[in-house]
């Protein structure tokens, strides 16, 4: 995983000599814009697992990319004629300052992709589809891609495909919800999204137990496995988002 020190230096190189006061104002405005944008696009409060994730904001990197792809007038007013790569570089530094390593890495990834028009277009479409819950025709590709992974990784991949979320906090919330549901399966009636995940968990024999001190405890077919740390979970999610 790319070190934050390198990510920070890349962002500062991209920003050049932007005055500190201007940078701070831009960062405040971007974060406020992201908060408003999520409240606008997430729709009415749903039920079940979707409701649990409804309360968790996606990372600002995805929301900024969505605003850009939507030609949002509020975004244009906020950034003016500033290049999108510089906007994302400012977001990288803001996320580092807020202590959100995953958010900083996502913003850095977007910043690098935006340097290529083709990569930018693909990334924008991917993010916008995911945020709006669109199901792309990619099921077979993802299954094949992750076939060599263990049951835990495959479950994360399925949760991501079903929910459109692949950020750390959303996944933690999803696992907490599923751990509770596994204890009372009658609660999943009428929720096809959760039913599909639940059936997969039954097929693999994976049981989520609890999240304690940031570690996910689970068992597979009655055998306790090594708890998954926050760092390991973040690594797996990075792979699911598009890594090898």
Tab-separated table of N, CA, C and O in Angstrom, residues 11-137:
chain	number	residue	atom	x	y	z
A	11	UNK	N	0.652	15.114	-3.817
A	11	UNK	CA	-0.419	16.110	-3.805
A	11	UNK	C	0.156	17.521	-3.763
A	11	UNK	O	-0.323	18.423	-4.479
A	12	UNK	N	1.154	17.730	-2.929
A	12	UNK	CA	1.760	19.069	-2.824
A	12	UNK	C	2.459	19.455	-4.122
A	12	UNK	O	2.429	20.620	-4.542
A	13	UNK	N	3.074	18.471	-4.781
A	13	UNK	CA	3.704	18.749	-6.081
A	13	UNK	C	2.666	19.189	-7.095
A	13	UNK	O	2.884	20.114	-7.886
A	14	UNK	N	1.505	18.526	-7.069
A	14	UNK	CA	0.430	18.850	-8.012
A	14	UNK	C	-0.135	20.237	-7.748
A	14	UNK	O	-0.471	20.979	-8.683
A	15	UNK	N	-0.242	20.613	-6.479
A	15	UNK	CA	-0.813	21.913	-6.121
A	15	UNK	C	0.111	23.081	-6.434
A	15	UNK	O	-0.344	24.202	-6.660
A	16	UNK	N	1.409	22.811	-6.428
A	16	UNK	CA	2.353	23.899	-6.698
A	16	UNK	C	2.381	24.917	-5.571
A	16	UNK	O	2.353	24.562	-4.386
A	17	UNK	N	2.355	26.190	-5.907
A	17	UNK	CA	2.498	27.260	-4.918
A	17	UNK	C	1.158	27.866	-4.498
A	17	UNK	O	1.073	29.073	-4.285
A	18	UNK	N	0.148	27.067	-4.384
A	18	UNK	CA	-1.149	27.591	-3.945
A	18	UNK	C	-1.020	28.171	-2.536
A	18	UNK	O	-0.537	27.489	-1.620
A	19	UNK	N	-1.437	29.413	-2.318
A	19	UNK	CA	-1.350	30.029	-0.987
A	19	UNK	C	-2.127	29.218	0.051
A	19	UNK	O	-3.189	28.659	-0.240
A	20	UNK	N	-1.600	29.151	1.264
A	20	UNK	CA	-2.188	28.347	2.331
A	20	UNK	C	-3.630	28.754	2.615
A	20	UNK	O	-4.499	27.899	2.815
A	21	UNK	N	-3.901	30.053	2.620
A	21	UNK	CA	-5.247	30.528	2.922
A	21	UNK	C	-6.243	30.082	1.852
A	21	UNK	O	-7.367	29.672	2.161
A	22	UNK	N	-5.823	30.157	0.605
A	22	UNK	CA	-6.675	29.723	-0.497
A	22	UNK	C	-6.924	28.217	-0.421
A	22	UNK	O	-8.052	27.744	-0.657
A	23	UNK	N	-5.883	27.460	-0.091
A	23	UNK	CA	-6.009	26.006	0.026
A	23	UNK	C	-6.987	25.637	1.136
A	23	UNK	O	-7.854	24.776	0.951
A	24	UNK	N	-6.858	26.258	2.285
A	24	UNK	CA	-7.735	25.956	3.417
A	24	UNK	C	-9.192	26.273	3.095
A	24	UNK	O	-10.099	25.507	3.445
A	25	UNK	N	-9.425	27.391	2.421
A	25	UNK	CA	-10.794	27.757	2.052
A	25	UNK	C	-11.367	26.738	1.061
A	25	UNK	O	-12.538	26.334	1.165
A	26	UNK	N	-10.540	26.323	0.103
A	26	UNK	CA	-10.983	25.332	-0.881
A	26	UNK	C	-11.341	24.023	-0.189
A	26	UNK	O	-12.388	23.417	-0.484
A	27	UNK	N	-10.505	23.589	0.731
A	27	UNK	CA	-10.755	22.328	1.428
A	27	UNK	C	-12.049	22.376	2.238
A	27	UNK	O	-12.835	21.427	2.211
A	28	UNK	N	-12.276	23.471	2.941
A	28	UNK	CA	-13.518	23.616	3.713
A	28	UNK	C	-14.738	23.557	2.800
A	28	UNK	O	-15.730	22.885	3.103
A	29	UNK	N	-14.652	24.256	1.688
A	29	UNK	CA	-15.782	24.297	0.755
A	29	UNK	C	-16.043	22.940	0.107
A	29	UNK	O	-17.198	22.551	-0.117
A	30	UNK	N	-14.969	22.201	-0.198
A	30	UNK	CA	-15.131	20.880	-0.810
A	30	UNK	C	-15.815	19.916	0.152
A	30	UNK	O	-16.723	19.167	-0.239
A	31	UNK	N	-15.398	19.918	1.398
A	31	UNK	CA	-15.983	19.011	2.386
A	31	UNK	C	-17.455	19.354	2.617
A	31	UNK	O	-18.318	18.463	2.691
A	32	UNK	N	-17.758	20.636	2.709
A	32	UNK	CA	-19.163	21.054	2.880
A	32	UNK	C	-19.996	20.656	1.660
A	32	UNK	O	-21.150	20.211	1.789
A	33	UNK	N	-19.417	20.799	0.480
A	33	UNK	CA	-20.112	20.438	-0.756
A	33	UNK	C	-20.404	18.936	-0.789
A	33	UNK	O	-21.485	18.512	-1.221
A	34	UNK	N	-19.448	18.139	-0.326
A	34	UNK	CA	-19.629	16.685	-0.294
A	34	UNK	C	-20.756	16.294	0.659
A	34	UNK	O	-21.565	15.410	0.347
A	35	UNK	N	-20.789	16.916	1.814
A	35	UNK	CA	-21.852	16.630	2.789
A	35	UNK	C	-23.228	16.896	2.169
A	35	UNK	O	-24.150	16.081	2.286
A	36	UNK	N	-23.357	18.021	1.515
A	36	UNK	CA	-24.631	18.381	0.889
A	36	UNK	C	-24.968	17.428	-0.258
A	36	UNK	O	-26.122	17.010	-0.421
A	37	UNK	N	-23.973	17.069	-1.036
A	37	UNK	CA	-24.209	16.224	-2.202
A	37	UNK	C	-24.723	14.850	-1.785
A	37	UNK	O	-25.651	14.311	-2.410
A	38	UNK	N	-24.141	14.271	-0.738
A	38	UNK	CA	-24.591	12.956	-0.302
A	38	UNK	C	-26.037	13.014	0.180
A	38	UNK	O	-26.839	12.125	-0.116
A	39	UNK	N	-26.393	14.074	0.901
A	39	UNK	CA	-27.772	14.210	1.369
A	39	UNK	C	-28.742	14.373	0.199
A	39	UNK	O	-29.911	13.984	0.288
A	40	UNK	N	-28.240	14.903	-0.922
A	40	UNK	CA	-29.086	15.103	-2.108
A	40	UNK	C	-29.304	13.813	-2.895
A	40	UNK	O	-30.392	13.581	-3.425
A	41	UNK	N	-28.255	12.978	-3.010
A	41	UNK	CA	-28.337	11.832	-3.920
A	41	UNK	C	-28.688	10.514	-3.239
A	41	UNK	O	-29.032	9.552	-3.929
A	42	UNK	N	-28.630	10.444	-1.913
A	42	UNK	CA	-28.849	9.147	-1.272
A	42	UNK	C	-30.327	8.746	-1.228
A	42	UNK	O	-30.650	7.587	-0.975
A	43	UNK	N	-31.210	9.706	-1.472
A	43	UNK	CA	-32.620	9.378	-1.549
A	43	UNK	C	-33.270	9.203	-0.188
A	43	UNK	O	-32.635	9.409	0.849
A	44	UNK	N	-34.562	8.799	-0.189
A	44	UNK	CA	-35.273	8.607	1.077
A	44	UNK	C	-34.686	7.437	1.866
A	44	UNK	O	-34.074	6.533	1.295
A	45	UNK	N	-34.896	7.462	3.157
A	45	UNK	CA	-34.326	6.427	4.033
A	45	UNK	C	-34.928	5.067	3.701
A	45	UNK	O	-36.136	4.868	3.761
A	46	UNK	N	-34.080	4.083	3.346
A	46	UNK	CA	-34.578	2.748	2.999
A	46	UNK	C	-34.675	1.865	4.250
A	46	UNK	O	-34.612	2.365	5.373
A	47	UNK	N	-34.800	0.562	4.031
A	47	UNK	CA	-34.878	-0.380	5.146
A	47	UNK	C	-33.720	-1.366	5.068
A	47	UNK	O	-32.978	-1.403	4.086
A	48	UNK	N	-33.562	-2.159	6.118
A	48	UNK	CA	-32.589	-3.241	6.113
A	48	UNK	C	-31.147	-2.782	6.039
A	48	UNK	O	-30.756	-1.758	6.598
A	49	UNK	N	-30.347	-3.574	5.326
A	49	UNK	CA	-28.926	-3.267	5.192
A	49	UNK	C	-28.721	-1.918	4.517
A	49	UNK	O	-27.826	-1.151	4.891
A	50	UNK	N	-29.547	-1.606	3.533
A	50	UNK	CA	-29.432	-0.324	2.836
A	50	UNK	C	-29.591	0.843	3.805
A	50	UNK	O	-28.931	1.878	3.665
A	51	UNK	N	-30.453	0.667	4.805
A	51	UNK	CA	-30.646	1.729	5.790
A	51	UNK	C	-29.388	1.925	6.627
A	51	UNK	O	-29.001	3.054	6.927
A	52	UNK	N	-28.743	0.827	7.012
A	52	UNK	CA	-27.514	0.926	7.802
A	52	UNK	C	-26.443	1.695	7.038
A	52	UNK	O	-25.713	2.513	7.616
A	53	UNK	N	-26.358	1.453	5.727
A	53	UNK	CA	-25.345	2.137	4.916
A	53	UNK	C	-25.767	3.554	4.549
A	53	UNK	O	-24.912	4.391	4.249
A	54	UNK	N	-27.051	3.803	4.542
A	54	UNK	CA	-27.591	5.135	4.222
A	54	UNK	C	-27.035	6.185	5.165
A	54	UNK	O	-26.871	7.345	4.811
A	55	UNK	N	-26.724	5.779	6.376
A	55	UNK	CA	-26.230	6.718	7.386
A	55	UNK	C	-24.726	6.955	7.296
A	55	UNK	O	-24.190	7.806	8.001
A	56	UNK	N	-24.025	6.200	6.450
A	56	UNK	CA	-22.562	6.288	6.354
A	56	UNK	C	-22.177	7.034	5.079
A	56	UNK	O	-22.408	6.544	3.971
A	57	UNK	N	-21.587	8.200	5.229
A	57	UNK	CA	-21.182	8.967	4.052
A	57	UNK	C	-20.059	8.270	3.291
A	57	UNK	O	-19.091	7.810	3.911
A	58	UNK	N	-20.155	8.192	1.958
A	58	UNK	CA	-19.014	7.730	1.171
A	58	UNK	C	-17.850	8.713	1.341
A	58	UNK	O	-18.029	9.835	1.816
A	59	UNK	N	-16.680	8.292	0.924
A	59	UNK	CA	-15.536	9.197	1.008
A	59	UNK	C	-15.721	10.387	0.064
A	59	UNK	O	-16.346	10.274	-0.994
A	60	UNK	N	-15.155	11.495	0.469
A	60	UNK	CA	-15.271	12.720	-0.334
A	60	UNK	C	-14.694	12.539	-1.733
A	60	UNK	O	-15.170	13.166	-2.678
A	61	UNK	N	-13.698	11.688	-1.877
A	61	UNK	CA	-13.099	11.479	-3.201
A	61	UNK	C	-14.155	11.021	-4.200
A	61	UNK	O	-14.242	11.533	-5.320
A	62	UNK	N	-14.994	10.054	-3.800
A	62	UNK	CA	-16.045	9.568	-4.692
A	62	UNK	C	-17.088	10.649	-4.949
A	62	UNK	O	-17.590	10.796	-6.073
A	63	UNK	N	-17.431	11.394	-3.915
A	63	UNK	CA	-18.456	12.434	-4.077
A	63	UNK	C	-17.965	13.565	-4.984
A	63	UNK	O	-18.728	14.097	-5.797
A	64	UNK	N	-16.688	13.914	-4.867
A	64	UNK	CA	-16.122	14.953	-5.745
A	64	UNK	C	-16.113	14.473	-7.196
A	64	UNK	O	-16.454	15.226	-8.125
A	65	UNK	N	-15.743	13.218	-7.406
A	65	UNK	CA	-15.736	12.659	-8.763
A	65	UNK	C	-17.153	12.658	-9.335
A	65	UNK	O	-17.363	12.966	-10.507
A	66	UNK	N	-18.129	12.324	-8.497
A	66	UNK	CA	-19.518	12.319	-8.952
A	66	UNK	C	-19.985	13.726	-9.303
A	66	UNK	O	-20.671	13.933	-10.316
A	67	UNK	N	-19.628	14.693	-8.485
A	67	UNK	CA	-19.986	16.085	-8.762
A	67	UNK	C	-19.377	16.541	-10.087
A	67	UNK	O	-20.036	17.201	-10.899
A	68	UNK	N	-18.133	16.169	-10.300
A	68	UNK	CA	-17.453	16.517	-11.556
A	68	UNK	C	-18.171	15.879	-12.745
A	68	UNK	O	-18.463	16.548	-13.745
A	69	UNK	N	-18.487	14.581	-12.630
A	69	UNK	CA	-19.127	13.872	-13.735
A	69	UNK	C	-20.531	14.346	-14.010
A	69	UNK	O	-21.034	14.203	-15.128
A	70	UNK	N	-21.167	14.967	-13.000
A	70	UNK	CA	-22.534	15.439	-13.143
A	70	UNK	C	-22.595	16.904	-13.595
A	70	UNK	O	-23.680	17.472	-13.705
A	71	UNK	N	-21.425	17.503	-13.841
A	71	UNK	CA	-21.341	18.920	-14.228
A	71	UNK	C	-22.112	19.793	-13.240
A	71	UNK	O	-22.863	20.693	-13.627
A	72	UNK	N	-21.942	19.468	-11.957
A	72	UNK	CA	-22.695	20.149	-10.915
A	72	UNK	C	-22.318	21.633	-10.845
A	72	UNK	O	-21.130	21.969	-10.736
A	73	UNK	N	-23.301	22.534	-10.904
A	73	UNK	CA	-22.990	23.968	-10.874
A	73	UNK	C	-22.361	24.404	-9.546
A	73	UNK	O	-21.526	25.309	-9.525
A	74	UNK	N	-22.747	23.770	-8.448
A	74	UNK	CA	-22.139	24.097	-7.162
A	74	UNK	C	-20.672	23.750	-7.127
A	74	UNK	O	-19.852	24.489	-6.551
A	75	UNK	N	-20.329	22.642	-7.760
A	75	UNK	CA	-18.928	22.239	-7.848
A	75	UNK	C	-18.150	23.242	-8.693
A	75	UNK	O	-17.057	23.675	-8.320
A	76	UNK	N	-18.728	23.632	-9.822
A	76	UNK	CA	-18.061	24.604	-10.701
A	76	UNK	C	-17.852	25.938	-9.994
A	76	UNK	O	-16.789	26.565	-10.116
A	77	UNK	N	-18.852	26.365	-9.226
A	77	UNK	CA	-18.721	27.628	-8.490
A	77	UNK	C	-17.635	27.542	-7.425
A	77	UNK	O	-16.932	28.520	-7.154
A	78	UNK	N	-17.493	26.367	-6.823
A	78	UNK	CA	-16.524	26.186	-5.739
A	78	UNK	C	-15.093	26.157	-6.253
A	78	UNK	O	-14.202	26.771	-5.656
A	79	UNK	N	-14.852	25.451	-7.356
A	79	UNK	CA	-13.473	25.258	-7.826
A	79	UNK	C	-13.074	26.244	-8.916
A	79	UNK	O	-11.878	26.388	-9.211
A	80	UNK	N	-14.042	26.911	-9.536
A	80	UNK	CA	-13.715	27.861	-10.591
A	80	UNK	C	-13.021	27.175	-11.758
A	80	UNK	O	-13.474	26.137	-12.247
A	81	UNK	N	-11.895	27.740	-12.155
A	81	UNK	CA	-11.137	27.187	-13.291
A	81	UNK	C	-10.009	26.265	-12.838
A	81	UNK	O	-9.151	25.888	-13.643
A	82	UNK	N	-10.010	25.884	-11.583
A	82	UNK	CA	-8.966	25.011	-11.064
A	82	UNK	C	-9.075	23.629	-11.691
A	82	UNK	O	-10.173	23.066	-11.806
A	83	UNK	N	-7.957	23.080	-12.101
A	83	UNK	CA	-7.949	21.754	-12.720
A	83	UNK	C	-8.423	20.699	-11.724
A	83	UNK	O	-8.098	20.765	-10.528
A	84	UNK	N	-9.172	19.686	-12.197
A	84	UNK	CA	-9.668	18.643	-11.290
A	84	UNK	C	-8.559	17.937	-10.520
A	84	UNK	O	-8.762	17.545	-9.367
A	85	UNK	N	-7.397	17.755	-11.141
A	85	UNK	CA	-6.300	17.091	-10.430
A	85	UNK	C	-5.858	17.916	-9.220
A	85	UNK	O	-5.497	17.367	-8.176
A	86	UNK	N	-5.889	19.227	-9.330
A	86	UNK	CA	-5.521	20.088	-8.198
A	86	UNK	C	-6.611	20.069	-7.118
A	86	UNK	O	-6.315	20.131	-5.922
A	87	UNK	N	-7.855	19.982	-7.552
A	87	UNK	CA	-8.958	19.864	-6.598
A	87	UNK	C	-8.788	18.589	-5.773
A	87	UNK	O	-8.908	18.594	-4.539
A	88	UNK	N	-8.488	17.497	-6.444
A	88	UNK	CA	-8.301	16.219	-5.754
A	88	UNK	C	-7.035	16.235	-4.894
A	88	UNK	O	-7.002	15.611	-3.831
A	89	UNK	N	-6.010	16.952	-5.343
A	89	UNK	CA	-4.792	17.086	-4.537
A	89	UNK	C	-5.086	17.819	-3.233
A	89	UNK	O	-4.598	17.445	-2.160
A	90	UNK	N	-5.910	18.851	-3.323
A	90	UNK	CA	-6.316	19.583	-2.112
A	90	UNK	C	-7.094	18.662	-1.178
A	90	UNK	O	-6.930	18.720	0.052
A	91	UNK	N	-7.911	17.789	-1.756
A	91	UNK	CA	-8.683	16.848	-0.952
A	91	UNK	C	-7.772	15.819	-0.284
A	91	UNK	O	-8.016	15.425	0.866
A	92	UNK	N	-6.742	15.379	-0.984
A	92	UNK	CA	-5.759	14.457	-0.393
A	92	UNK	C	-5.218	15.028	0.912
A	92	UNK	O	-5.205	14.369	1.959
A	93	UNK	N	-4.778	16.276	0.863
A	93	UNK	CA	-4.191	16.915	2.048
A	93	UNK	C	-5.229	17.100	3.151
A	93	UNK	O	-4.921	16.953	4.339
A	94	UNK	N	-6.465	17.410	2.759
A	94	UNK	CA	-7.525	17.575	3.752
A	94	UNK	C	-7.799	16.253	4.474
A	94	UNK	O	-7.983	16.224	5.693
A	95	UNK	N	-7.823	15.157	3.727
A	95	UNK	CA	-8.095	13.849	4.326
A	95	UNK	C	-6.945	13.405	5.233
A	95	UNK	O	-7.177	12.798	6.288
A	96	UNK	N	-5.725	13.712	4.845
A	96	UNK	CA	-4.582	13.396	5.703
A	96	UNK	C	-4.679	14.170	7.006
A	96	UNK	O	-4.471	13.621	8.095
A	97	UNK	N	-5.037	15.439	6.902
A	97	UNK	CA	-5.166	16.271	8.093
A	97	UNK	C	-6.288	15.779	8.994
A	97	UNK	O	-6.197	15.868	10.224
A	98	UNK	N	-7.344	15.225	8.391
A	98	UNK	CA	-8.471	14.704	9.180
A	98	UNK	C	-8.192	13.307	9.726
A	98	UNK	O	-9.008	12.739	10.442
A	99	UNK	N	-7.049	12.727	9.359
A	99	UNK	CA	-6.685	11.404	9.848
A	99	UNK	C	-7.350	10.263	9.118
A	99	UNK	O	-7.420	9.137	9.628
A	100	UNK	N	-7.851	10.507	7.906
A	100	UNK	CA	-8.537	9.477	7.122
A	100	UNK	C	-7.592	8.968	6.036
A	100	UNK	O	-7.537	9.512	4.926
A	101	UNK	N	-6.837	7.919	6.367
A	101	UNK	CA	-5.844	7.389	5.428
A	101	UNK	C	-6.510	6.818	4.184
A	101	UNK	O	-6.029	7.017	3.062
A	102	UNK	N	-7.612	6.084	4.356
A	102	UNK	CA	-8.299	5.501	3.211
A	102	UNK	C	-8.825	6.599	2.300
A	102	UNK	O	-8.694	6.520	1.069
A	103	UNK	N	-9.418	7.639	2.886
A	103	UNK	CA	-9.921	8.748	2.089
A	103	UNK	C	-8.812	9.438	1.313
A	103	UNK	O	-8.997	9.824	0.155
A	104	UNK	N	-7.648	9.591	1.940
A	104	UNK	CA	-6.502	10.215	1.265
A	104	UNK	C	-6.036	9.367	0.096
A	104	UNK	O	-5.722	9.888	-0.981
A	105	UNK	N	-6.008	8.051	0.295
A	105	UNK	CA	-5.551	7.161	-0.786
A	105	UNK	C	-6.547	7.147	-1.948
A	105	UNK	O	-6.143	7.100	-3.110
A	106	UNK	N	-7.835	7.199	-1.643
A	106	UNK	CA	-8.834	7.244	-2.709
A	106	UNK	C	-8.742	8.550	-3.496
A	106	UNK	O	-8.872	8.551	-4.722
A	107	UNK	N	-8.526	9.648	-2.792
A	107	UNK	CA	-8.387	10.936	-3.471
A	107	UNK	C	-7.130	10.943	-4.333
A	107	UNK	O	-7.122	11.477	-5.453
A	108	UNK	N	-6.056	10.342	-3.828
A	108	UNK	CA	-4.808	10.269	-4.592
A	108	UNK	C	-4.979	9.393	-5.833
A	108	UNK	O	-4.518	9.743	-6.933
A	109	UNK	N	-5.664	8.270	-5.671
A	109	UNK	CA	-5.928	7.396	-6.807
A	109	UNK	C	-6.711	8.142	-7.888
A	109	UNK	O	-6.390	8.065	-9.081
A	110	UNK	N	-7.753	8.867	-7.469
A	110	UNK	CA	-8.541	9.641	-8.430
A	110	UNK	C	-7.687	10.717	-9.089
A	110	UNK	O	-7.801	10.957	-10.299
A	111	UNK	N	-6.846	11.382	-8.308
A	111	UNK	CA	-5.967	12.425	-8.836
A	111	UNK	C	-5.081	11.870	-9.953
A	111	UNK	O	-4.921	12.496	-11.014
A	112	UNK	N	-4.538	10.686	-9.740
A	112	UNK	CA	-3.659	10.077	-10.741
A	112	UNK	C	-4.451	9.647	-11.977
A	112	UNK	O	-4.002	9.833	-13.111
A	113	UNK	N	-5.639	9.081	-11.765
A	113	UNK	CA	-6.460	8.643	-12.896
A	113	UNK	C	-6.919	9.819	-13.748
A	113	UNK	O	-7.049	9.689	-14.971
A	114	UNK	N	-7.157	10.951	-13.119
A	114	UNK	CA	-7.640	12.126	-13.839
A	114	UNK	C	-6.576	12.727	-14.754
A	114	UNK	O	-6.889	13.591	-15.575
A	115	UNK	N	-5.350	12.278	-14.640
A	115	UNK	CA	-4.296	12.779	-15.527
A	115	UNK	C	-4.434	12.205	-16.934
A	115	UNK	O	-3.875	12.739	-17.884
A	116	UNK	N	-5.180	11.106	-17.064
A	116	UNK	CA	-5.428	10.499	-18.369
A	116	UNK	C	-6.897	10.650	-18.719
A	116	UNK	O	-7.762	10.192	-17.958
A	117	UNK	N	-7.234	11.277	-19.847
A	117	UNK	CA	-8.648	11.456	-20.210
A	117	UNK	C	-9.428	10.146	-20.252
A	117	UNK	O	-10.576	10.084	-19.785
A	118	UNK	N	-8.816	9.096	-20.782
A	118	UNK	CA	-9.516	7.810	-20.881
A	118	UNK	C	-9.740	7.203	-19.497
A	118	UNK	O	-10.845	6.752	-19.172
A	119	UNK	N	-8.692	7.196	-18.669
A	119	UNK	CA	-8.822	6.649	-17.322
A	119	UNK	C	-9.809	7.472	-16.505
A	119	UNK	O	-10.582	6.928	-15.711
A	120	UNK	N	-9.799	8.787	-16.701
A	120	UNK	CA	-10.731	9.668	-15.993
A	120	UNK	C	-12.175	9.320	-16.338
A	120	UNK	O	-13.021	9.198	-15.445
A	121	UNK	N	-12.444	9.117	-17.607
A	121	UNK	CA	-13.812	8.813	-18.044
A	121	UNK	C	-14.296	7.498	-17.438
A	121	UNK	O	-15.432	7.396	-16.959
A	122	UNK	N	-13.437	6.489	-17.439
A	122	UNK	CA	-13.807	5.188	-16.882
A	122	UNK	C	-14.047	5.301	-15.384
A	122	UNK	O	-15.020	4.746	-14.844
A	123	UNK	N	-13.177	6.025	-14.699
A	123	UNK	CA	-13.299	6.163	-13.249
A	123	UNK	C	-14.569	6.923	-12.877
A	123	UNK	O	-15.286	6.539	-11.945
A	124	UNK	N	-14.857	7.978	-13.592
A	124	UNK	CA	-16.061	8.769	-13.314
A	124	UNK	C	-17.307	7.912	-13.474
A	124	UNK	O	-18.202	7.919	-12.618
A	125	UNK	N	-17.376	7.136	-14.544
A	125	UNK	CA	-18.551	6.296	-14.790
A	125	UNK	C	-18.689	5.225	-13.710
A	125	UNK	O	-19.803	4.938	-13.238
A	126	UNK	N	-17.561	4.652	-13.303
A	126	UNK	CA	-17.582	3.618	-12.264
A	126	UNK	C	-18.096	4.179	-10.944
A	126	UNK	O	-18.959	3.587	-10.286
A	127	UNK	N	-17.582	5.334	-10.552
A	127	UNK	CA	-17.983	5.949	-9.288
A	127	UNK	C	-19.451	6.349	-9.320
A	127	UNK	O	-20.214	6.094	-8.380
A	128	UNK	N	-19.883	6.968	-10.406
A	128	UNK	CA	-21.264	7.444	-10.494
A	128	UNK	C	-22.245	6.274	-10.478
A	128	UNK	O	-23.312	6.357	-9.865
A	129	UNK	N	-21.911	5.180	-11.141
A	129	UNK	CA	-22.781	4.003	-11.138
A	129	UNK	C	-22.873	3.421	-9.737
A	129	UNK	O	-23.956	3.048	-9.270
A	130	UNK	N	-21.736	3.356	-9.052
A	130	UNK	CA	-21.710	2.768	-7.710
A	130	UNK	C	-22.509	3.598	-6.711
A	130	UNK	O	-23.282	3.069	-5.915
A	131	UNK	N	-22.336	4.904	-6.743
A	131	UNK	CA	-23.030	5.771	-5.788
A	131	UNK	C	-24.537	5.747	-5.969
A	131	UNK	O	-25.287	5.943	-5.016
A	132	UNK	N	-24.971	5.490	-7.178
A	132	UNK	CA	-26.401	5.484	-7.457
A	132	UNK	C	-27.001	4.090	-7.419
A	132	UNK	O	-28.148	3.882	-7.805
A	133	UNK	N	-26.200	3.115	-6.997
A	133	UNK	CA	-26.724	1.773	-6.832
A	133	UNK	C	-26.921	1.021	-8.123
A	133	UNK	O	-27.608	-0.001	-8.140
A	134	UNK	N	-26.326	1.501	-9.223
A	134	UNK	CA	-26.497	0.805	-10.504
A	134	UNK	C	-25.749	-0.521	-10.476
A	134	UNK	O	-24.658	-0.615	-9.942
A	135	UNK	N	-26.344	-1.544	-11.041
A	135	UNK	CA	-25.714	-2.854	-11.120
A	135	UNK	C	-25.157	-3.026	-12.532
A	135	UNK	O	-25.888	-3.268	-13.489
A	136	UNK	N	-23.851	-2.896	-12.658
A	136	UNK	CA	-23.228	-3.038	-13.965
A	136	UNK	C	-23.145	-4.526	-14.351
A	136	UNK	O	-23.144	-5.410	-13.501
A	137	UNK	N	-23.043	-4.771	-15.628
A	137	UNK	CA	-22.947	-6.153	-16.104
A	137	UNK	C	-21.511	-6.639	-15.936
A	137	UNK	O	-20.733	-6.731	-16.876
